[in-house]
Amino acid sequence: MSKNPLTVIFEANIFNGTNYNDWLRNLRIVLDFENQTYVLDRSLPRALLEESTHEERLTFEKWLEDNRKYDRHDDVQSIMLRMSQIYAVPDRHIRYAAIKAFFGARMIEGYSIQEHEVKMLSLVEKLKDLKANLEKETYIDVILQSLPLSFDSFTVNYNMNGLDKDLHELINMLVQYEATIESAIGGRGFRKSERQRRRTLEEEEG
């Protein structure tokens, strides 16, 4: 027997009193698939009357049925309101922290480009969810600026040729670039040589 979607998300993302915003975001994703997000946002439909239409009766009964899946003693909207008042962190604070992390991210030389870009993509999705209202070009620019010296040639080529890719296409290009250079120079020798070049540049600048 399959588990209720709330049970699954509670097991994978247990609410601990400090992660309300992330927990609620994941909860909404699951409920969206079940078309039941409305129980978080809408109040109980008005009580049925003798003259209530068939459609109103169906709506009322469906709300009760969906609501009972998640709590037996209170309506879900009231529960979520109380939780929000106690635990919610203002989106502005979360957005500020996410923007700071995104613009300040730097890939360490020798680190996997794929792992770095997964981290950057996660921040991008979080910023979009928080309605940071950044342009696609800004996301691209920040990602390119986060790369180490070993990707300078890629960045110059990308900008000089006026390439216009979405984020996933850009990441695929970066992964291919890393693989091509490593193959040509000899695996880790690429990363090692780049570290040496960077150290030399730092010594010259110093």
mmCIF file of C-alpha atoms in Angstrom:
data_model
loop_
_atom_site.group_PDB
_atom_site.id
_atom_site.type_symbol
_atom_site.label_atom_id
_atom_site.label_comp_id
_atom_site.label_asym_id
_atom_site.label_seq_id
_atom_site.Cartn_x
_atom_site.Cartn_y
_atom_site.Cartn_z
ATOM 1 C CA MET A 1 0.000 0.000 0.000
ATOM 2 C CA SER A 2 1.457 3.353 -1.065
ATOM 3 C CA LYS A 3 2.047 5.999 1.579
ATOM 4 C CA ASN A 4 0.203 9.269 1.773
ATOM 5 C CA PRO A 5 2.351 11.964 0.097
ATOM 6 C CA LEU A 6 2.481 13.922 3.352
ATOM 7 C CA THR A 7 3.878 10.877 5.122
ATOM 8 C CA VAL A 8 6.635 10.587 2.533
ATOM 9 C CA ILE A 9 7.665 14.221 2.742
ATOM 10 C CA PHE A 10 7.517 14.240 6.548
ATOM 11 C CA GLU A 11 9.878 11.271 6.644
ATOM 12 C CA ALA A 12 12.316 12.837 4.174
ATOM 13 C CA ASN A 13 12.039 16.424 5.454
ATOM 14 C CA ILE A 14 11.177 16.307 9.115
ATOM 15 C CA PHE A 15 10.041 19.631 10.531
ATOM 16 C CA ASN A 16 12.403 20.512 13.388
ATOM 17 C CA GLY A 17 11.272 23.998 14.355
ATOM 18 C CA THR A 18 14.005 25.809 12.403
ATOM 19 C CA ASN A 19 13.326 24.720 8.810
ATOM 20 C CA TYR A 20 9.741 25.889 8.358
ATOM 21 C CA ASN A 21 10.262 27.712 5.047
ATOM 22 C CA ASP A 22 12.046 24.813 3.327
ATOM 23 C CA TRP A 23 9.603 22.313 4.831
ATOM 24 C CA LEU A 24 6.595 24.286 3.576
ATOM 25 C CA ARG A 25 8.153 24.663 0.110
ATOM 26 C CA ASN A 26 8.609 20.894 -0.158
ATOM 27 C CA LEU A 27 5.121 20.300 1.194
ATOM 28 C CA ARG A 28 3.582 22.488 -1.487
ATOM 29 C CA ILE A 29 5.488 20.619 -4.199
ATOM 30 C CA VAL A 30 3.995 17.317 -3.056
ATOM 31 C CA LEU A 31 0.490 18.714 -2.680
ATOM 32 C CA ASP A 32 0.668 20.262 -6.132
ATOM 33 C CA PHE A 33 0.957 16.772 -7.591
ATOM 34 C CA GLU A 34 -2.149 15.759 -5.676
ATOM 35 C CA ASN A 35 -4.024 18.971 -6.547
ATOM 36 C CA GLN A 36 -4.571 19.521 -2.835
ATOM 37 C CA THR A 37 -2.523 22.658 -2.181
ATOM 38 C CA TYR A 38 -5.761 24.576 -1.712
ATOM 39 C CA VAL A 39 -6.313 23.048 1.745
ATOM 40 C CA LEU A 40 -3.318 25.105 2.933
ATOM 41 C CA ASP A 41 -4.660 28.376 1.602
ATOM 42 C CA ARG A 42 -8.438 28.283 1.561
ATOM 43 C CA SER A 43 -10.863 28.321 4.451
ATOM 44 C CA LEU A 44 -13.639 25.789 4.851
ATOM 45 C CA PRO A 45 -16.345 26.464 2.250
ATOM 46 C CA ARG A 46 -19.514 27.997 3.650
ATOM 47 C CA ALA A 47 -21.865 25.586 5.363
ATOM 48 C CA LEU A 48 -24.290 23.740 3.152
ATOM 49 C CA LEU A 49 -27.860 24.923 3.032
ATOM 50 C CA GLU A 50 -30.983 23.293 1.713
ATOM 51 C CA GLU A 51 -30.713 25.405 -1.420
ATOM 52 C CA SER A 52 -26.990 24.613 -1.962
ATOM 53 C CA THR A 53 -26.234 23.472 -5.475
ATOM 54 C CA HIS A 54 -24.884 20.077 -6.379
ATOM 55 C CA GLU A 55 -21.534 21.675 -7.254
ATOM 56 C CA GLU A 56 -21.336 23.415 -3.870
ATOM 57 C CA ARG A 57 -22.049 20.132 -2.112
ATOM 58 C CA LEU A 58 -19.296 18.363 -4.068
ATOM 59 C CA THR A 59 -16.818 21.157 -3.286
ATOM 60 C CA PHE A 60 -17.674 21.043 0.420
ATOM 61 C CA GLU A 61 -17.387 17.250 0.627
ATOM 62 C CA LYS A 62 -14.076 17.206 -1.268
ATOM 63 C CA TRP A 63 -12.608 19.861 1.028
ATOM 64 C CA LEU A 64 -13.619 17.830 4.086
ATOM 65 C CA GLU A 65 -12.167 14.650 2.592
ATOM 66 C CA ASP A 66 -8.832 16.246 1.637
ATOM 67 C CA ASN A 67 -8.597 18.101 4.925
ATOM 68 C CA ARG A 68 -9.190 14.906 6.949
ATOM 69 C CA LYS A 69 -6.140 13.339 5.310
ATOM 70 C CA TYR A 70 -3.878 15.781 7.108
ATOM 71 C CA ASP A 71 -5.544 16.497 10.422
ATOM 72 C CA ARG A 72 -8.509 15.065 12.293
ATOM 73 C CA HIS A 73 -9.121 17.892 14.737
ATOM 74 C CA ASP A 74 -8.673 21.177 12.922
ATOM 75 C CA ASP A 75 -8.693 22.611 9.439
ATOM 76 C CA VAL A 76 -5.284 22.636 7.745
ATOM 77 C CA GLN A 77 -5.310 26.350 6.967
ATOM 78 C CA SER A 78 -5.631 27.211 10.671
ATOM 79 C CA ILE A 79 -2.771 24.864 11.526
ATOM 80 C CA MET A 80 -0.528 26.379 8.840
ATOM 81 C CA LEU A 81 -1.383 29.905 9.978
ATOM 82 C CA ARG A 82 -0.336 29.116 13.551
ATOM 83 C CA MET A 83 2.869 27.445 12.359
ATOM 84 C CA SER A 84 3.663 30.404 10.117
ATOM 85 C CA GLN A 85 3.205 32.860 12.980
ATOM 86 C CA ILE A 86 5.574 30.866 15.181
ATOM 87 C CA TYR A 87 8.204 29.475 12.817
ATOM 88 C CA ALA A 88 8.241 31.314 9.480
ATOM 89 C CA VAL A 89 11.383 33.262 8.575
ATOM 90 C CA PRO A 90 10.658 36.379 6.472
ATOM 91 C CA ASP A 91 11.349 35.766 2.780
ATOM 92 C CA ARG A 92 13.399 38.957 2.662
ATOM 93 C CA HIS A 93 15.890 37.544 5.161
ATOM 94 C CA ILE A 94 16.127 34.242 3.277
ATOM 95 C CA ARG A 95 16.450 36.043 -0.058
ATOM 96 C CA TYR A 96 19.247 38.242 1.306
ATOM 97 C CA ALA A 97 21.188 35.194 2.508
ATOM 98 C CA ALA A 98 20.652 33.365 -0.803
ATOM 99 C CA ILE A 99 21.776 36.368 -2.887
ATOM 100 C CA LYS A 100 24.860 36.780 -0.709
ATOM 101 C CA ALA A 101 25.731 33.087 -1.109
ATOM 102 C CA PHE A 102 25.147 33.162 -4.879
ATOM 103 C CA PHE A 103 27.154 36.300 -5.646
ATOM 104 C CA GLY A 104 29.926 35.261 -3.266
ATOM 105 C CA ALA A 105 30.304 31.673 -4.504
ATOM 106 C CA ARG A 106 33.707 30.743 -5.910
ATOM 107 C CA MET A 107 34.772 27.421 -7.354
ATOM 108 C CA ILE A 108 38.049 26.218 -5.877
ATOM 109 C CA GLU A 109 40.674 25.235 -8.450
ATOM 110 C CA GLY A 110 40.642 21.464 -8.898
ATOM 111 C CA TYR A 111 37.057 21.121 -7.696
ATOM 112 C CA SER A 112 34.572 19.308 -9.932
ATOM 113 C CA ILE A 113 32.751 21.729 -12.229
ATOM 114 C CA GLN A 114 29.698 19.494 -12.115
ATOM 115 C CA GLU A 115 29.487 19.615 -8.322
ATOM 116 C CA HIS A 116 30.030 23.369 -8.338
ATOM 117 C CA GLU A 117 27.294 23.961 -10.899
ATOM 118 C CA VAL A 118 24.829 21.749 -9.026
ATOM 119 C CA LYS A 119 25.376 24.049 -6.055
ATOM 120 C CA MET A 120 24.938 27.151 -8.224
ATOM 121 C CA LEU A 121 21.793 25.779 -9.865
ATOM 122 C CA SER A 122 20.329 25.065 -6.448
ATOM 123 C CA LEU A 123 20.911 28.688 -5.454
ATOM 124 C CA VAL A 124 19.408 29.910 -8.731
ATOM 125 C CA GLU A 125 16.248 27.867 -8.177
ATOM 126 C CA LYS A 126 16.002 29.142 -4.620
ATOM 127 C CA LEU A 127 16.341 32.753 -5.780
ATOM 128 C CA LYS A 128 13.693 32.258 -8.450
ATOM 129 C CA ASP A 129 11.378 30.708 -5.883
ATOM 130 C CA LEU A 130 11.965 33.711 -3.618
ATOM 131 C CA LYS A 131 11.201 36.072 -6.536
ATOM 132 C CA ALA A 132 14.626 37.735 -6.524
ATOM 133 C CA ASN A 133 13.784 39.069 -10.022
ATOM 134 C CA LEU A 134 17.263 38.613 -11.474
ATOM 135 C CA GLU A 135 17.672 38.444 -15.248
ATOM 136 C CA LYS A 136 18.928 35.275 -16.921
ATOM 137 C CA GLU A 137 22.027 37.187 -18.065
ATOM 138 C CA THR A 138 22.791 38.067 -14.444
ATOM 139 C CA TYR A 139 22.653 34.424 -13.401
ATOM 140 C CA ILE A 140 24.971 33.533 -16.304
ATOM 141 C CA ASP A 141 27.423 36.341 -15.489
ATOM 142 C CA VAL A 142 27.640 35.396 -11.817
ATOM 143 C CA ILE A 143 28.173 31.719 -12.640
ATOM 144 C CA LEU A 144 30.967 32.561 -15.089
ATOM 145 C CA GLN A 145 32.561 34.914 -12.563
ATOM 146 C CA SER A 146 32.522 32.147 -9.962
ATOM 147 C CA LEU A 147 34.846 29.977 -12.069
ATOM 148 C CA PRO A 148 38.596 29.664 -11.406
ATOM 149 C CA LEU A 149 41.419 30.732 -13.750
ATOM 150 C CA SER A 150 41.379 27.406 -15.577
ATOM 151 C CA PHE A 151 38.079 28.459 -17.177
ATOM 152 C CA ASP A 152 39.213 31.915 -18.307
ATOM 153 C CA SER A 153 39.477 30.833 -21.947
ATOM 154 C CA PHE A 154 35.952 29.433 -21.838
ATOM 155 C CA THR A 155 34.565 32.628 -20.322
ATOM 156 C CA VAL A 156 36.308 34.861 -22.872
ATOM 157 C CA ASN A 157 35.099 32.695 -25.757
ATOM 158 C CA TYR A 158 31.543 32.633 -24.393
ATOM 159 C CA ASN A 159 31.357 36.409 -24.085
ATOM 160 C CA MET A 160 33.233 37.263 -27.287
ATOM 161 C CA ASN A 161 30.958 35.051 -29.380
ATOM 162 C CA GLY A 162 27.817 36.431 -27.798
ATOM 163 C CA LEU A 163 26.511 32.988 -26.918
ATOM 164 C CA ASP A 164 22.998 32.871 -25.528
ATOM 165 C CA LYS A 165 22.404 29.656 -23.612
ATOM 166 C CA ASP A 166 20.097 28.706 -20.793
ATOM 167 C CA LEU A 167 21.619 27.612 -17.494
ATOM 168 C CA HIS A 168 21.480 23.894 -18.214
ATOM 169 C CA GLU A 169 23.094 24.350 -21.627
ATOM 170 C CA LEU A 170 25.831 26.449 -20.040
ATOM 171 C CA ILE A 171 26.552 23.777 -17.458
ATOM 172 C CA ASN A 172 26.754 21.078 -20.134
ATOM 173 C CA MET A 173 29.235 23.250 -22.044
ATOM 174 C CA LEU A 174 31.348 23.736 -18.916
ATOM 175 C CA VAL A 175 31.400 20.007 -18.177
ATOM 176 C CA GLN A 176 32.436 19.264 -21.772
ATOM 177 C CA TYR A 177 35.113 21.959 -21.636
ATOM 178 C CA GLU A 178 36.590 20.518 -18.457
ATOM 179 C CA ALA A 179 36.586 16.987 -19.898
ATOM 180 C CA THR A 180 38.213 18.134 -23.149
ATOM 181 C CA ILE A 181 41.016 20.046 -21.445
ATOM 182 C CA GLU A 182 41.690 17.303 -18.914
ATOM 183 C CA SER A 183 41.841 14.722 -21.682
ATOM 184 C CA ALA A 184 44.230 16.843 -23.727
ATOM 185 C CA ILE A 185 46.589 17.609 -20.862
ATOM 186 C CA GLY A 186 46.238 14.402 -18.943
ATOM 187 C CA GLY A 187 43.601 14.246 -16.246
ATOM 188 C CA ARG A 188 44.682 15.725 -12.966
ATOM 189 C CA GLY A 189 47.699 17.246 -14.609
ATOM 190 C CA PHE A 190 45.337 19.905 -15.916
ATOM 191 C CA ARG A 191 44.181 20.868 -12.486
ATOM 192 C CA LYS A 192 47.659 20.694 -11.056
ATOM 193 C CA SER A 193 49.150 22.838 -13.811
ATOM 194 C CA GLU A 194 46.411 25.404 -13.341
ATOM 195 C CA ARG A 195 47.087 25.568 -9.619
ATOM 196 C CA GLN A 196 50.756 26.111 -10.353
ATOM 197 C CA ARG A 197 49.921 28.831 -12.899
ATOM 198 C CA ARG A 198 47.682 30.558 -10.403
ATOM 199 C CA ARG A 199 50.354 30.381 -7.719
ATOM 200 C CA THR A 200 52.867 31.877 -10.136
ATOM 201 C CA LEU A 201 50.506 34.718 -11.022
ATOM 202 C CA GLU A 202 49.887 35.447 -7.363
ATOM 203 C CA GLU A 203 53.631 35.530 -6.708
ATOM 204 C CA GLU A 204 54.163 37.899 -9.646
ATOM 205 C CA GLU A 205 51.372 40.184 -8.486
ATOM 206 C CA GLY A 206 52.764 40.118 -4.984
#
